[in-house]
mmCIF file with all atom_site columns, C-alpha atoms in Angstrom:
data_model
loop_
_atom_site.group_PDB
_atom_site.id
_atom_site.type_symbol
_atom_site.label_atom_id
_atom_site.label_alt_id
_atom_site.label_comp_id
_atom_site.label_asym_id
_atom_site.label_entity_id
_atom_site.label_seq_id
_atom_site.pdbx_PDB_ins_code
_atom_site.Cartn_x
_atom_site.Cartn_y
_atom_site.Cartn_z
_atom_site.occupancy
_atom_site.B_iso_or_equiv
_atom_site.pdbx_formal_charge
_atom_site.auth_seq_id
_atom_site.auth_comp_id
_atom_site.auth_asym_id
_atom_site.auth_atom_id
_atom_site.pdbx_PDB_model_num
ATOM 1   C CA . MET A 1 1   ? 0.000   0.000   0.000  1.00 0.00 ? 1   MET A CA 1
ATOM 2   C CA . ARG A 1 2   ? 1.303   3.467   -0.872 1.00 0.00 ? 2   ARG A CA 1
ATOM 3   C CA . SER A 1 3   ? -0.014  6.853   0.103  1.00 0.00 ? 3   SER A CA 1
ATOM 4   C CA . ASP A 1 4   ? 0.629   10.182  -1.558 1.00 0.00 ? 4   ASP A CA 1
ATOM 5   C CA . HIS A 1 5   ? 2.007   13.005  0.554  1.00 0.00 ? 5   HIS A CA 1
ATOM 6   C CA . PRO A 1 6   ? 1.964   16.606  -0.698 1.00 0.00 ? 6   PRO A CA 1
ATOM 7   C CA . GLY A 1 7   ? 5.647   17.063  0.097  1.00 0.00 ? 7   GLY A CA 1
ATOM 8   C CA . GLU A 1 8   ? 8.141   15.135  -1.987 1.00 0.00 ? 8   GLU A CA 1
ATOM 9   C CA . SER A 1 9   ? 10.427  14.599  1.004  1.00 0.00 ? 9   SER A CA 1
ATOM 10  C CA . LEU A 1 10  ? 8.207   12.021  2.749  1.00 0.00 ? 10  LEU A CA 1
ATOM 11  C CA . LEU A 1 11  ? 7.186   8.588   1.490  1.00 0.00 ? 11  LEU A CA 1
ATOM 12  C CA . VAL A 1 12  ? 4.425   6.550   3.119  1.00 0.00 ? 12  VAL A CA 1
ATOM 13  C CA . HIS A 1 13  ? 4.044   2.856   2.381  1.00 0.00 ? 13  HIS A CA 1
ATOM 14  C CA . GLY A 1 14  ? 2.791   -0.142  4.283  1.00 0.00 ? 14  GLY A CA 1
ATOM 15  C CA . VAL A 1 15  ? 1.371   -3.622  4.447  1.00 0.00 ? 15  VAL A CA 1
ATOM 16  C CA . VAL A 1 16  ? -2.279  -4.272  5.289  1.00 0.00 ? 16  VAL A CA 1
ATOM 17  C CA . ALA A 1 17  ? -3.542  -7.661  6.491  1.00 0.00 ? 17  ALA A CA 1
ATOM 18  C CA . GLU A 1 18  ? -5.874  -9.452  4.103  1.00 0.00 ? 18  GLU A CA 1
ATOM 19  C CA . ASP A 1 19  ? -8.782  -9.095  6.563  1.00 0.00 ? 19  ASP A CA 1
ATOM 20  C CA . ARG A 1 20  ? -7.843  -5.431  7.139  1.00 0.00 ? 20  ARG A CA 1
ATOM 21  C CA . ALA A 1 21  ? -7.595  -6.030  10.910 1.00 0.00 ? 21  ALA A CA 1
ATOM 22  C CA . GLU A 1 22  ? -4.146  -4.452  11.122 1.00 0.00 ? 22  GLU A CA 1
ATOM 23  C CA . ALA A 1 23  ? -1.446  -2.723  9.141  1.00 0.00 ? 23  ALA A CA 1
ATOM 24  C CA . VAL A 1 24  ? 2.118   -1.500  9.466  1.00 0.00 ? 24  VAL A CA 1
ATOM 25  C CA . TYR A 1 25  ? 3.161   1.708   7.718  1.00 0.00 ? 25  TYR A CA 1
ATOM 26  C CA . ALA A 1 26  ? 6.623   3.198   7.225  1.00 0.00 ? 26  ALA A CA 1
ATOM 27  C CA . LEU A 1 27  ? 6.999   6.985   7.104  1.00 0.00 ? 27  LEU A CA 1
ATOM 28  C CA . VAL A 1 28  ? 10.304  7.609   5.362  1.00 0.00 ? 28  VAL A CA 1
ATOM 29  C CA . ALA A 1 29  ? 12.071  10.967  4.996  1.00 0.00 ? 29  ALA A CA 1
ATOM 30  C CA . THR A 1 30  ? 13.979  11.063  1.720  1.00 0.00 ? 30  THR A CA 1
ATOM 31  C CA . ALA A 1 31  ? 15.157  14.680  1.938  1.00 0.00 ? 31  ALA A CA 1
ATOM 32  C CA . THR A 1 32  ? 14.944  17.770  4.118  1.00 0.00 ? 32  THR A CA 1
ATOM 33  C CA . ALA A 1 33  ? 11.340  18.940  4.242  1.00 0.00 ? 33  ALA A CA 1
ATOM 34  C CA . VAL A 1 34  ? 10.468  22.466  3.156  1.00 0.00 ? 34  VAL A CA 1
ATOM 35  C CA . CYS A 1 35  ? 8.236   22.871  6.221  1.00 0.00 ? 35  CYS A CA 1
ATOM 36  C CA . SER A 1 36  ? 8.287   21.389  9.700  1.00 0.00 ? 36  SER A CA 1
ATOM 37  C CA . PRO A 1 37  ? 6.331   19.485  10.827 1.00 0.00 ? 37  PRO A CA 1
ATOM 38  C CA . PRO A 1 38  ? 5.602   17.770  7.512  1.00 0.00 ? 38  PRO A CA 1
ATOM 39  C CA . GLY A 1 39  ? 1.809   17.700  7.919  1.00 0.00 ? 39  GLY A CA 1
ATOM 40  C CA . ARG A 1 40  ? -0.609  14.817  7.888  1.00 0.00 ? 40  ARG A CA 1
ATOM 41  C CA . VAL A 1 41  ? -0.101  11.458  6.228  1.00 0.00 ? 41  VAL A CA 1
ATOM 42  C CA . ARG A 1 42  ? -2.983  9.288   5.088  1.00 0.00 ? 42  ARG A CA 1
ATOM 43  C CA . LEU A 1 43  ? -3.051  5.595   5.977  1.00 0.00 ? 43  LEU A CA 1
ATOM 44  C CA . PRO A 1 44  ? -5.106  3.813   3.291  1.00 0.00 ? 44  PRO A CA 1
ATOM 45  C CA . GLY A 1 45  ? -6.351  0.246   3.044  1.00 0.00 ? 45  GLY A CA 1
ATOM 46  C CA . LEU A 1 46  ? -8.191  -0.161  6.342  1.00 0.00 ? 46  LEU A CA 1
ATOM 47  C CA . GLU A 1 47  ? -11.896 -0.952  6.820  1.00 0.00 ? 47  GLU A CA 1
ATOM 48  C CA . PRO A 1 48  ? -13.637 2.467   6.676  1.00 0.00 ? 48  PRO A CA 1
ATOM 49  C CA . GLU A 1 49  ? -16.312 1.696   9.296  1.00 0.00 ? 49  GLU A CA 1
ATOM 50  C CA . SER A 1 50  ? -13.955 0.051   11.822 1.00 0.00 ? 50  SER A CA 1
ATOM 51  C CA . ALA A 1 51  ? -12.103 1.825   14.629 1.00 0.00 ? 51  ALA A CA 1
ATOM 52  C CA . TYR A 1 52  ? -8.317  1.443   14.869 1.00 0.00 ? 52  TYR A CA 1
ATOM 53  C CA . ARG A 1 53  ? -5.697  2.186   17.467 1.00 0.00 ? 53  ARG A CA 1
ATOM 54  C CA . VAL A 1 54  ? -2.670  3.766   15.801 1.00 0.00 ? 54  VAL A CA 1
ATOM 55  C CA . ALA A 1 55  ? 0.647   3.825   17.660 1.00 0.00 ? 55  ALA A CA 1
ATOM 56  C CA . PRO A 1 56  ? 4.376   3.869   16.926 1.00 0.00 ? 56  PRO A CA 1
ATOM 57  C CA . LEU A 1 57  ? 5.942   0.442   16.437 1.00 0.00 ? 57  LEU A CA 1
ATOM 58  C CA . PRO A 1 58  ? 9.380   -0.480  17.807 1.00 0.00 ? 58  PRO A CA 1
ATOM 59  C CA . PRO A 1 59  ? 12.108  -0.457  16.717 1.00 0.00 ? 59  PRO A CA 1
ATOM 60  C CA . GLY A 1 60  ? 11.010  2.426   14.488 1.00 0.00 ? 60  GLY A CA 1
ATOM 61  C CA . ASP A 1 61  ? 9.264   4.311   17.282 1.00 0.00 ? 61  ASP A CA 1
ATOM 62  C CA . ARG A 1 62  ? 11.863  7.003   18.011 1.00 0.00 ? 62  ARG A CA 1
ATOM 63  C CA . PRO A 1 63  ? 11.641  9.880   15.567 1.00 0.00 ? 63  PRO A CA 1
ATOM 64  C CA . GLN A 1 64  ? 14.990  11.470  14.824 1.00 0.00 ? 64  GLN A CA 1
ATOM 65  C CA . GLY A 1 65  ? 14.429  14.939  13.488 1.00 0.00 ? 65  GLY A CA 1
ATOM 66  C CA . PRO A 1 66  ? 14.814  18.678  13.866 1.00 0.00 ? 66  PRO A CA 1
ATOM 67  C CA . VAL A 1 67  ? 11.967  18.889  16.400 1.00 0.00 ? 67  VAL A CA 1
ATOM 68  C CA . ASN A 1 68  ? 12.531  17.332  19.823 1.00 0.00 ? 68  ASN A CA 1
ATOM 69  C CA . GLU A 1 69  ? 8.853   16.628  20.467 1.00 0.00 ? 69  GLU A CA 1
ATOM 70  C CA . PRO A 1 70  ? 6.898   14.126  18.355 1.00 0.00 ? 70  PRO A CA 1
ATOM 71  C CA . PRO A 1 71  ? 3.220   14.826  17.540 1.00 0.00 ? 71  PRO A CA 1
ATOM 72  C CA . GLY A 1 72  ? 0.829   14.872  20.496 1.00 0.00 ? 72  GLY A CA 1
ATOM 73  C CA . TRP A 1 73  ? -0.698  11.485  19.637 1.00 0.00 ? 73  TRP A CA 1
ATOM 74  C CA . TRP A 1 74  ? 2.707   9.739   19.520 1.00 0.00 ? 74  TRP A CA 1
ATOM 75  C CA . ALA A 1 75  ? 3.205   8.856   23.215 1.00 0.00 ? 75  ALA A CA 1
ATOM 76  C CA . GLY A 1 76  ? -0.190  7.266   23.865 1.00 0.00 ? 76  GLY A CA 1
ATOM 77  C CA . GLY A 1 77  ? -1.423  6.418   20.382 1.00 0.00 ? 77  GLY A CA 1
ATOM 78  C CA . VAL A 1 78  ? -4.759  7.513   18.963 1.00 0.00 ? 78  VAL A CA 1
ATOM 79  C CA . GLU A 1 79  ? -8.065  5.833   18.105 1.00 0.00 ? 79  GLU A CA 1
ATOM 80  C CA . LEU A 1 80  ? -9.623  6.760   14.762 1.00 0.00 ? 80  LEU A CA 1
ATOM 81  C CA . SER A 1 81  ? -11.833 5.181   12.123 1.00 0.00 ? 81  SER A CA 1
ATOM 82  C CA . GLY A 1 82  ? -10.372 3.625   9.002  1.00 0.00 ? 82  GLY A CA 1
ATOM 83  C CA . ARG A 1 83  ? -12.152 6.306   6.994  1.00 0.00 ? 83  ARG A CA 1
ATOM 84  C CA . THR A 1 84  ? -10.554 9.102   9.035  1.00 0.00 ? 84  THR A CA 1
ATOM 85  C CA . LEU A 1 85  ? -7.110  7.522   8.656  1.00 0.00 ? 85  LEU A CA 1
ATOM 86  C CA . ALA A 1 86  ? -7.568  7.228   4.880  1.00 0.00 ? 86  ALA A CA 1
ATOM 87  C CA . VAL A 1 87  ? -9.038  10.702  4.326  1.00 0.00 ? 87  VAL A CA 1
ATOM 88  C CA . ALA A 1 88  ? -7.603  13.011  7.018  1.00 0.00 ? 88  ALA A CA 1
ATOM 89  C CA . GLY A 1 89  ? -4.687  10.911  8.257  1.00 0.00 ? 89  GLY A CA 1
ATOM 90  C CA . ILE A 1 90  ? -2.406  11.550  11.212 1.00 0.00 ? 90  ILE A CA 1
ATOM 91  C CA . GLN A 1 91  ? 0.227   14.180  11.940 1.00 0.00 ? 91  GLN A CA 1
ATOM 92  C CA . ALA A 1 92  ? 3.637   12.861  10.873 1.00 0.00 ? 92  ALA A CA 1
ATOM 93  C CA . PRO A 1 93  ? 6.700   13.524  13.015 1.00 0.00 ? 93  PRO A CA 1
ATOM 94  C CA . ALA A 1 94  ? 9.466   15.740  11.648 1.00 0.00 ? 94  ALA A CA 1
ATOM 95  C CA . LEU A 1 95  ? 12.346  13.526  10.516 1.00 0.00 ? 95  LEU A CA 1
ATOM 96  C CA . PHE A 1 96  ? 15.900  14.066  9.359  1.00 0.00 ? 96  PHE A CA 1
ATOM 97  C CA . PRO A 1 97  ? 16.596  12.829  5.818  1.00 0.00 ? 97  PRO A CA 1
ATOM 98  C CA . GLU A 1 98  ? 17.150  9.084   5.487  1.00 0.00 ? 98  GLU A CA 1
ATOM 99  C CA . ARG A 1 99  ? 15.265  8.361   8.722  1.00 0.00 ? 99  ARG A CA 1
ATOM 100 C CA . LEU A 1 100 ? 11.999  6.518   9.201  1.00 0.00 ? 100 LEU A CA 1
ATOM 101 C CA . VAL A 1 101 ? 9.391   5.596   11.766 1.00 0.00 ? 101 VAL A CA 1
ATOM 102 C CA . LEU A 1 102 ? 6.980   2.667   11.845 1.00 0.00 ? 102 LEU A CA 1
ATOM 103 C CA . VAL A 1 103 ? 3.307   2.989   12.731 1.00 0.00 ? 103 VAL A CA 1
ATOM 104 C CA . HIS A 1 104 ? 0.954   0.117   13.589 1.00 0.00 ? 104 HIS A CA 1
ATOM 105 C CA . ALA A 1 105 ? -2.823  0.288   13.111 1.00 0.00 ? 105 ALA A CA 1
ATOM 106 C CA . GLY A 1 106 ? -4.846  -2.413  14.880 1.00 0.00 ? 106 GLY A CA 1
ATOM 107 C CA . ARG A 1 107 ? -8.607  -2.805  14.632 1.00 0.00 ? 107 ARG A CA 1
ATOM 108 C CA . LEU A 1 108 ? -10.435 -2.333  17.941 1.00 0.00 ? 108 LEU A CA 1
ATOM 109 C CA . VAL A 1 109 ? -12.969 -4.903  19.037 1.00 0.00 ? 109 VAL A CA 1
ATOM 110 C CA . SER A 1 110 ? -16.292 -3.258  19.736 1.00 0.00 ? 110 SER A CA 1
ATOM 111 C CA . ARG A 1 111 ? -17.571 -3.301  23.308 1.00 0.00 ? 111 ARG A CA 1
ATOM 112 C CA . ALA A 1 112 ? -20.623 -5.304  22.242 1.00 0.00 ? 112 ALA A CA 1
ATOM 113 C CA . ARG A 1 113 ? -18.418 -8.089  20.897 1.00 0.00 ? 113 ARG A CA 1
ATOM 114 C CA . ARG A 1 114 ? -16.397 -8.343  24.123 1.00 0.00 ? 114 ARG A CA 1
ATOM 115 C CA . LEU A 1 115 ? -19.433 -9.022  26.327 1.00 0.00 ? 115 LEU A CA 1
ATOM 116 C CA . PRO A 1 116 ? -20.090 -12.689 27.136 1.00 0.00 ? 116 PRO A CA 1
ATOM 117 C CA . ALA A 1 117 ? -23.090 -14.319 25.463 1.00 0.00 ? 117 ALA A CA 1
ATOM 118 C CA . GLY A 1 118 ? -26.311 -13.599 27.341 1.00 0.00 ? 118 GLY A CA 1
ATOM 119 C CA . SER A 1 119 ? -25.020 -10.350 28.877 1.00 0.00 ? 119 SER A CA 1
ATOM 120 C CA . PRO A 1 120 ? -27.378 -7.343  28.818 1.00 0.00 ? 120 PRO A CA 1
#
């Protein structure tokens, strides 16, 4: 899976599970960005109506860039729909050229599904 980013200095590509339950995306800086932070990146390929938890994935979870602080969602992750991730995306961290970070998106199980059979 590839995603277009308005700036030419950032590539976004990933692998989505066949059932679209999870995905891993790489955000790769190929050059020095014209602006910092680089803006939002879209994460395509997920089920639009499902909710996902998006969080950095080790070992690519430590952004190395000109800004000391990663985006606000970075430390605790964020929960968004597949549609939101594909259309609006997430704020990418500022990275030095030739650096990357990994992001994992995992589908959340709805509360109704977690309740035992026969529960109100």
